[in-house]
């Protein structure tokens, strides 16, 4: 029984068309599936990702039209990060986004990677992070996560050269997404908020068997813990990280636009998923029945602070009901909702989807 890495993250947006435009036209993601929330078919479920929406690349949204702004907090996700190949690609993203009028923080050196931060139209914090230099810059591969690692002093918020950071960008306008900017490798990590980092480790590290690859502090809040769990040696695309916060000072997350509904970890097949379900039941945790999501099978549980965590199968994938060339172009419904297509389509606001233009890098 192994967790293979990240599968997807699902957030809430207030306006489907605005979200489609941002993730496709600004960030260059492919729109891979237009369907509905199977548990509430009155609202869209939108999927973005690489060419075919492989596990780890899938970023998905429930559209809740007119949803109030959500508020981050305990039991919620703080941000998620997408992967970029190298530092030049990161600087190009900073220039592209700032030229579009989006405020960008960074590039910030996180010792194990370098990243920038910005917000999508609903306020979700997005990060773009480099793959390296990786976790072995301050620990041997066999010892990853065994001891607390002090953040380098110059990378901690009080000591950073803010003027230099603000000035660091690509020297020329970036009108098109170049191959070294392509976000086709999917997510780098997902970062959530918890109240007790040891209890969080008991869930991800001991129960789910993910490897703790780093124990450090939040570089922007050095008095709080920041731990990372991953697969193998913690390769990007497998990473879950948590900020520890004082529950007396941080309110519970308030669900709404810009907040994460759940995130999913990938398991290889349905047999393994059933084994995981039995293990969660034996641990006396809430766990759903297996749910047929057409493109994968899912079970749902919660982390110790209530965040919904899904275990989703790697397949069959998004080409099960559409050819690769046609992904995302038509409203796809599961067989049990097909008879209600007319009523469903009358409720949903029509959206337009750009044609996919793949870069050389993905």
Tab-separated table of C-alpha atoms in Angstrom:
chain	number	residue	atom	x	y	z
A	1	UNK	CA	0.000	0.000	0.000
A	2	UNK	CA	1.662	3.156	-1.208
A	3	UNK	CA	0.672	6.760	-1.757
A	4	UNK	CA	2.018	7.710	-5.192
A	5	UNK	CA	1.910	11.492	-4.743
A	6	UNK	CA	-0.541	14.306	-5.285
A	7	UNK	CA	-3.624	13.608	-7.391
A	8	UNK	CA	-5.534	16.899	-7.464
A	9	UNK	CA	-6.676	19.890	-5.474
A	10	UNK	CA	-10.256	21.154	-5.588
A	11	UNK	CA	-11.087	24.771	-4.807
A	12	UNK	CA	-14.147	27.000	-4.869
A	13	UNK	CA	-14.582	29.744	-7.470
A	14	UNK	CA	-17.379	32.285	-7.827
A	15	UNK	CA	-17.369	32.590	-11.621
A	16	UNK	CA	-16.507	29.756	-14.000
A	17	UNK	CA	-15.609	31.872	-17.032
A	18	UNK	CA	-13.258	34.092	-15.050
A	19	UNK	CA	-11.502	31.023	-13.654
A	20	UNK	CA	-11.219	29.388	-17.088
A	21	UNK	CA	-9.727	32.551	-18.559
A	22	UNK	CA	-7.154	32.893	-15.781
A	23	UNK	CA	-5.884	29.327	-15.619
A	24	UNK	CA	-5.774	28.850	-19.404
A	25	UNK	CA	-4.903	32.263	-20.851
A	26	UNK	CA	-2.718	33.584	-18.027
A	27	UNK	CA	-1.132	30.390	-16.650
A	28	UNK	CA	-1.257	28.236	-19.787
A	29	UNK	CA	-3.035	25.276	-18.208
A	30	UNK	CA	-5.144	22.998	-20.356
A	31	UNK	CA	-8.861	22.898	-19.621
A	32	UNK	CA	-9.317	19.127	-19.575
A	33	UNK	CA	-12.876	18.553	-18.385
A	34	UNK	CA	-16.140	20.450	-18.116
A	35	UNK	CA	-18.552	18.543	-15.946
A	36	UNK	CA	-20.661	19.086	-12.827
A	37	UNK	CA	-20.216	18.399	-9.156
A	38	UNK	CA	-21.582	14.852	-9.035
A	39	UNK	CA	-22.914	15.526	-5.529
A	40	UNK	CA	-24.541	18.821	-6.596
A	41	UNK	CA	-25.131	18.824	-10.379
A	42	UNK	CA	-26.448	22.386	-10.312
A	43	UNK	CA	-22.852	23.673	-10.328
A	44	UNK	CA	-19.860	23.177	-12.585
A	45	UNK	CA	-16.824	21.085	-11.757
A	46	UNK	CA	-13.928	22.402	-13.861
A	47	UNK	CA	-10.615	20.565	-14.323
A	48	UNK	CA	-7.288	22.009	-15.477
A	49	UNK	CA	-3.968	20.253	-15.912
A	50	UNK	CA	-1.376	19.039	-18.347
A	51	UNK	CA	-2.288	17.711	-21.801
A	52	UNK	CA	-4.447	14.907	-20.384
A	53	UNK	CA	-4.846	15.996	-16.747
A	54	UNK	CA	-2.512	13.396	-15.275
A	55	UNK	CA	-2.609	12.883	-11.491
A	56	UNK	CA	-0.534	15.562	-9.821
A	57	UNK	CA	-1.295	18.118	-12.539
A	58	UNK	CA	-5.041	18.412	-11.925
A	59	UNK	CA	-6.353	21.667	-10.446
A	60	UNK	CA	-10.124	21.615	-10.153
A	61	UNK	CA	-12.899	24.001	-9.149
A	62	UNK	CA	-16.470	23.857	-7.955
A	63	UNK	CA	-18.254	26.946	-9.225
A	64	UNK	CA	-20.506	28.390	-6.543
A	65	UNK	CA	-22.005	31.426	-8.318
A	66	UNK	CA	-21.996	34.476	-6.086
A	67	UNK	CA	-20.213	32.624	-3.291
A	68	UNK	CA	-18.973	34.887	-0.491
A	69	UNK	CA	-15.242	35.241	-0.088
A	70	UNK	CA	-13.843	32.393	1.960
A	71	UNK	CA	-11.406	33.017	4.772
A	72	UNK	CA	-8.292	30.921	5.482
A	73	UNK	CA	-7.922	29.268	8.837
A	74	UNK	CA	-7.442	26.124	10.842
A	75	UNK	CA	-8.330	23.002	8.896
A	76	UNK	CA	-7.884	24.756	5.576
A	77	UNK	CA	-5.255	25.021	2.879
A	78	UNK	CA	-2.890	27.990	2.883
A	79	UNK	CA	-1.716	27.745	-0.748
A	80	UNK	CA	-0.634	25.364	-3.471
A	81	UNK	CA	2.438	25.507	-5.673
A	82	UNK	CA	3.047	24.670	-9.326
A	83	UNK	CA	6.394	23.525	-10.744
A	84	UNK	CA	8.657	25.478	-13.086
A	85	UNK	CA	11.841	24.095	-14.560
A	86	UNK	CA	14.395	26.661	-13.424
A	87	UNK	CA	15.090	30.125	-12.047
A	88	UNK	CA	14.984	31.835	-15.450
A	89	UNK	CA	11.517	30.428	-15.972
A	90	UNK	CA	10.496	31.713	-12.540
A	91	UNK	CA	11.726	35.240	-13.324
A	92	UNK	CA	9.864	35.162	-16.622
A	93	UNK	CA	6.688	34.318	-14.739
A	94	UNK	CA	7.244	37.253	-12.413
A	95	UNK	CA	7.660	39.611	-15.371
A	96	UNK	CA	4.649	38.190	-17.233
A	97	UNK	CA	2.354	38.426	-14.212
A	98	UNK	CA	3.454	41.885	-13.097
A	99	UNK	CA	3.084	43.210	-16.644
A	100	UNK	CA	-0.488	41.900	-16.508
A	101	UNK	CA	-1.069	43.985	-13.382
A	102	UNK	CA	-0.898	41.157	-10.837
A	103	UNK	CA	1.026	41.834	-7.611
A	104	UNK	CA	3.808	39.278	-7.165
A	105	UNK	CA	5.849	38.537	-4.027
A	106	UNK	CA	9.367	37.204	-4.534
A	107	UNK	CA	11.389	35.541	-5.789
A	108	UNK	CA	11.942	34.188	-2.276
A	109	UNK	CA	14.699	31.702	-1.534
A	110	UNK	CA	13.192	28.843	0.473
A	111	UNK	CA	16.560	27.037	0.632
A	112	UNK	CA	15.093	23.901	-0.969
A	113	UNK	CA	13.486	25.796	-3.866
A	114	UNK	CA	12.877	29.381	-4.991
A	115	UNK	CA	9.366	30.682	-5.544
A	116	UNK	CA	7.008	33.556	-6.267
A	117	UNK	CA	3.511	34.152	-4.870
A	118	UNK	CA	0.398	35.791	-6.318
A	119	UNK	CA	-3.393	35.385	-6.220
A	120	UNK	CA	-5.968	34.057	-8.636
A	121	UNK	CA	-9.192	36.063	-9.252
A	122	UNK	CA	-10.871	34.563	-6.158
A	123	UNK	CA	-7.925	35.300	-3.891
A	124	UNK	CA	-6.404	31.814	-3.738
A	125	UNK	CA	-2.699	32.071	-2.926
A	126	UNK	CA	-0.710	30.517	-5.759
A	127	UNK	CA	2.988	29.755	-5.733
A	128	UNK	CA	5.302	28.860	-8.597
A	129	UNK	CA	8.366	26.989	-7.332
A	130	UNK	CA	11.553	25.659	-8.874
A	131	UNK	CA	12.270	21.938	-8.635
A	132	UNK	CA	15.610	22.434	-6.929
A	133	UNK	CA	18.005	22.509	-5.302
A	134	UNK	CA	16.051	19.986	-3.223
A	135	UNK	CA	16.064	18.537	0.266
A	136	UNK	CA	19.654	17.289	0.411
A	137	UNK	CA	21.210	20.767	0.609
A	138	UNK	CA	21.284	20.439	4.407
A	139	UNK	CA	20.708	16.718	5.079
A	140	UNK	CA	21.927	13.465	3.575
A	141	UNK	CA	19.308	11.614	1.550
A	142	UNK	CA	19.075	8.772	4.072
A	143	UNK	CA	18.576	11.212	6.977
A	144	UNK	CA	15.882	13.447	5.463
A	145	UNK	CA	13.401	14.675	8.041
A	146	UNK	CA	15.215	13.123	10.968
A	147	UNK	CA	16.242	16.367	12.668
A	148	UNK	CA	15.013	19.949	12.831
A	149	UNK	CA	16.804	22.190	10.324
A	150	UNK	CA	17.230	25.858	11.194
A	151	UNK	CA	16.278	28.182	8.302
A	152	UNK	CA	19.270	30.128	6.955
A	153	UNK	CA	19.257	33.513	8.675
A	154	UNK	CA	19.320	35.520	5.450
A	155	UNK	CA	16.138	33.768	4.229
A	156	UNK	CA	14.051	34.571	7.303
A	157	UNK	CA	11.591	37.411	6.916
A	158	UNK	CA	13.301	39.905	9.251
A	159	UNK	CA	16.652	39.578	7.472
A	160	UNK	CA	15.725	39.505	3.802
A	161	UNK	CA	16.927	42.117	1.328
A	162	UNK	CA	13.458	43.244	0.309
A	163	UNK	CA	14.665	45.911	-2.130
A	164	UNK	CA	16.745	43.403	-4.049
A	165	UNK	CA	13.896	40.886	-4.089
A	166	UNK	CA	11.437	43.435	-5.477
A	167	UNK	CA	13.895	44.432	-8.209
A	168	UNK	CA	14.733	40.882	-9.319
A	169	UNK	CA	12.794	40.087	-12.520
A	170	UNK	CA	13.236	39.176	-16.170
A	171	UNK	CA	14.679	42.136	-18.096
A	172	UNK	CA	12.278	41.996	-21.049
A	173	UNK	CA	8.500	41.659	-21.479
A	174	UNK	CA	7.275	38.046	-21.686
A	175	UNK	CA	4.348	38.032	-24.087
A	176	UNK	CA	4.158	34.252	-24.567
A	177	UNK	CA	4.708	31.296	-22.255
A	178	UNK	CA	8.089	29.889	-23.287
A	179	UNK	CA	9.059	26.194	-22.913
A	180	UNK	CA	11.122	26.863	-19.776
A	181	UNK	CA	8.060	28.511	-18.183
A	182	UNK	CA	5.631	25.676	-18.914
A	183	UNK	CA	3.749	24.522	-15.808
A	184	UNK	CA	3.049	21.161	-17.444
A	185	UNK	CA	4.834	19.167	-14.715
A	186	UNK	CA	1.922	19.889	-12.401
A	187	UNK	CA	1.917	20.775	-8.739
A	188	UNK	CA	5.027	21.133	-6.606
A	189	UNK	CA	3.315	20.964	-3.210
A	190	UNK	CA	0.163	21.750	-1.247
A	191	UNK	CA	0.451	23.582	2.071
A	192	UNK	CA	-2.264	23.350	4.718
A	193	UNK	CA	-2.741	24.695	8.253
A	194	UNK	CA	-2.834	22.516	11.355
A	195	UNK	CA	-2.882	22.949	15.112
A	196	UNK	CA	-0.476	20.208	16.225
A	197	UNK	CA	2.370	19.237	13.911
A	198	UNK	CA	3.080	15.984	15.755
A	199	UNK	CA	-0.551	14.932	15.374
A	200	UNK	CA	-0.379	15.854	11.686
A	201	UNK	CA	2.720	13.666	11.361
A	202	UNK	CA	0.853	10.789	12.976
A	203	UNK	CA	-1.721	11.082	10.173
A	204	UNK	CA	0.457	11.613	7.082
A	205	UNK	CA	3.686	10.014	8.238
A	206	UNK	CA	2.606	7.111	10.409
A	207	UNK	CA	-0.895	6.258	9.162
A	208	UNK	CA	-0.594	7.112	5.453
A	209	UNK	CA	3.061	6.111	5.297
A	210	UNK	CA	4.373	9.260	3.646
A	211	UNK	CA	7.992	10.113	4.339
A	212	UNK	CA	8.741	13.185	6.425
A	213	UNK	CA	11.420	14.883	4.330
A	214	UNK	CA	11.930	18.093	6.278
A	215	UNK	CA	11.313	19.593	9.711
A	216	UNK	CA	11.943	23.316	9.698
A	217	UNK	CA	10.265	26.606	10.598
A	218	UNK	CA	8.074	28.863	8.525
A	219	UNK	CA	10.533	31.307	6.949
A	220	UNK	CA	7.863	34.047	7.192
A	221	UNK	CA	6.905	33.142	10.768
A	222	UNK	CA	10.029	31.586	12.337
A	223	UNK	CA	8.337	30.786	15.639
A	224	UNK	CA	6.042	28.241	13.979
A	225	UNK	CA	6.802	24.793	12.588
A	226	UNK	CA	6.748	23.912	8.887
A	227	UNK	CA	7.030	20.206	8.075
A	228	UNK	CA	7.026	18.433	4.703
A	229	UNK	CA	5.930	14.911	3.736
A	230	UNK	CA	6.464	13.267	0.362
A	231	UNK	CA	7.176	10.093	-1.545
A	232	UNK	CA	10.661	8.624	-1.958
A	233	UNK	CA	13.091	11.477	-1.425
A	234	UNK	CA	10.286	14.023	-1.548
A	235	UNK	CA	10.190	14.730	-5.250
A	236	UNK	CA	8.070	17.700	-6.318
A	237	UNK	CA	4.546	16.579	-7.105
A	238	UNK	CA	4.354	14.306	-4.055
A	239	UNK	CA	4.629	16.909	-1.306
A	240	UNK	CA	2.161	17.836	1.423
A	241	UNK	CA	3.355	20.513	3.864
A	242	UNK	CA	1.774	22.000	6.981
A	243	UNK	CA	2.145	25.238	8.893
A	244	UNK	CA	1.522	24.759	12.605
A	245	UNK	CA	-0.655	27.521	14.058
A	246	UNK	CA	-1.958	28.242	17.552
A	247	UNK	CA	-5.664	27.289	17.554
A	248	UNK	CA	-6.310	29.976	20.171
A	249	UNK	CA	-5.184	32.608	17.664
A	250	UNK	CA	-6.387	31.180	14.339
A	251	UNK	CA	-10.072	30.717	13.577
A	252	UNK	CA	-11.375	27.694	11.662
A	253	UNK	CA	-11.369	28.011	7.891
A	254	UNK	CA	-14.482	29.629	6.427
A	255	UNK	CA	-15.420	27.896	3.189
A	256	UNK	CA	-16.147	30.116	0.183
A	257	UNK	CA	-14.583	31.509	-2.956
A	258	UNK	CA	-10.808	31.184	-2.976
A	259	UNK	CA	-10.656	28.365	-0.443
A	260	UNK	CA	-9.796	24.694	-0.908
A	261	UNK	CA	-12.651	22.226	-0.648
A	262	UNK	CA	-10.327	19.200	-0.503
A	263	UNK	CA	-7.105	17.802	-1.831
A	264	UNK	CA	-6.440	14.303	-3.102
A	265	UNK	CA	-3.539	11.880	-2.891
A	266	UNK	CA	-3.034	9.282	-5.623
A	267	UNK	CA	-3.221	5.525	-5.128
A	268	UNK	CA	-2.473	3.131	-7.982
A	269	UNK	CA	-5.724	1.159	-8.270
A	270	UNK	CA	-9.067	0.231	-6.753
A	271	UNK	CA	-7.698	-2.774	-4.853
A	272	UNK	CA	-5.153	-0.617	-3.056
A	273	UNK	CA	-7.822	1.973	-2.370
A	274	UNK	CA	-10.000	-0.619	-0.634
A	275	UNK	CA	-7.043	-1.658	1.499
A	276	UNK	CA	-6.549	1.979	2.500
A	277	UNK	CA	-10.240	2.268	3.332
A	278	UNK	CA	-10.032	-0.695	5.677
A	279	UNK	CA	-6.951	0.772	7.340
A	280	UNK	CA	-8.740	4.091	7.916
A	281	UNK	CA	-11.762	2.277	9.333
A	282	UNK	CA	-9.520	0.333	11.717
A	283	UNK	CA	-7.992	3.640	12.811
A	284	UNK	CA	-11.537	4.778	13.759
A	285	UNK	CA	-11.482	7.665	11.271
A	286	UNK	CA	-14.427	8.890	9.246
A	287	UNK	CA	-14.146	7.461	5.760
A	288	UNK	CA	-16.664	7.548	2.937
A	289	UNK	CA	-17.758	4.641	0.783
A	290	UNK	CA	-15.958	4.336	-2.553
A	291	UNK	CA	-17.375	7.023	-4.844
A	292	UNK	CA	-17.396	6.638	-8.625
A	293	UNK	CA	-16.063	9.887	-10.130
A	294	UNK	CA	-15.919	8.336	-13.666
A	295	UNK	CA	-12.342	9.531	-14.200
A	296	UNK	CA	-11.178	7.952	-10.933
A	297	UNK	CA	-12.606	6.293	-7.827
A	298	UNK	CA	-12.478	8.176	-4.527
A	299	UNK	CA	-12.692	7.771	-0.796
A	300	UNK	CA	-12.735	10.712	1.611
A	301	UNK	CA	-11.480	11.156	5.139
A	302	UNK	CA	-10.229	14.096	7.240
A	303	UNK	CA	-6.895	15.190	8.628
A	304	UNK	CA	-6.744	15.795	12.414
A	305	UNK	CA	-7.988	19.381	11.994
A	306	UNK	CA	-10.907	18.465	9.740
A	307	UNK	CA	-9.471	19.198	6.290
A	308	UNK	CA	-11.034	16.846	3.726
A	309	UNK	CA	-8.408	14.474	2.319
A	310	UNK	CA	-9.267	12.243	-0.622
A	311	UNK	CA	-7.508	9.094	-1.824
A	312	UNK	CA	-8.129	8.813	-5.577
A	313	UNK	CA	-7.153	6.124	-8.056
A	314	UNK	CA	-4.710	6.996	-10.813
A	315	UNK	CA	-7.151	5.967	-13.541
A	316	UNK	CA	-8.987	5.534	-15.772
A	317	UNK	CA	-8.354	9.210	-16.518
A	318	UNK	CA	-10.006	11.998	-18.464
A	319	UNK	CA	-9.842	10.349	-21.875
A	320	UNK	CA	-12.383	7.718	-20.815
A	321	UNK	CA	-15.209	9.777	-22.372
A	322	UNK	CA	-13.389	12.223	-24.704
A	323	UNK	CA	-10.571	11.994	-27.212
A	324	UNK	CA	-7.382	13.860	-26.245
A	325	UNK	CA	-7.972	16.503	-28.915
A	326	UNK	CA	-11.496	17.207	-27.631
A	327	UNK	CA	-10.828	17.341	-23.895
A	328	UNK	CA	-12.798	20.091	-22.161
A	329	UNK	CA	-14.789	21.163	-25.189
A	330	UNK	CA	-18.132	19.604	-24.220
A	331	UNK	CA	-20.171	19.208	-21.063
A	332	UNK	CA	-19.640	15.640	-19.890
A	333	UNK	CA	-22.042	14.040	-17.435
A	334	UNK	CA	-21.827	10.707	-15.625
A	335	UNK	CA	-24.231	8.052	-16.955
A	336	UNK	CA	-26.592	8.417	-13.989
A	337	UNK	CA	-27.114	12.131	-14.705
A	338	UNK	CA	-27.403	11.922	-18.491
A	339	UNK	CA	-31.196	11.697	-18.396
A	340	UNK	CA	-31.250	15.079	-16.617
A	341	UNK	CA	-28.967	16.814	-19.146
A	342	UNK	CA	-31.628	19.270	-20.313
A	343	UNK	CA	-32.381	20.520	-16.830
A	344	UNK	CA	-28.728	20.661	-15.852
A	345	UNK	CA	-27.755	22.666	-18.937
A	346	UNK	CA	-30.554	25.178	-18.300
A	347	UNK	CA	-29.128	25.934	-14.836
A	348	UNK	CA	-25.456	26.252	-15.836
A	349	UNK	CA	-24.199	29.499	-17.344
A	350	UNK	CA	-22.539	28.837	-20.743
A	351	UNK	CA	-18.756	29.221	-20.842
A	352	UNK	CA	-16.260	29.479	-23.680
A	353	UNK	CA	-13.069	27.431	-23.656
A	354	UNK	CA	-9.906	28.314	-25.613
A	355	UNK	CA	-8.354	25.709	-27.869
A	356	UNK	CA	-5.346	23.969	-26.365
A	357	UNK	CA	-1.964	25.116	-27.624
A	358	UNK	CA	0.797	22.932	-26.262
A	359	UNK	CA	4.254	24.384	-25.671
A	360	UNK	CA	7.376	22.476	-26.651
A	361	UNK	CA	7.996	21.627	-22.988
A	362	UNK	CA	4.571	20.179	-22.417
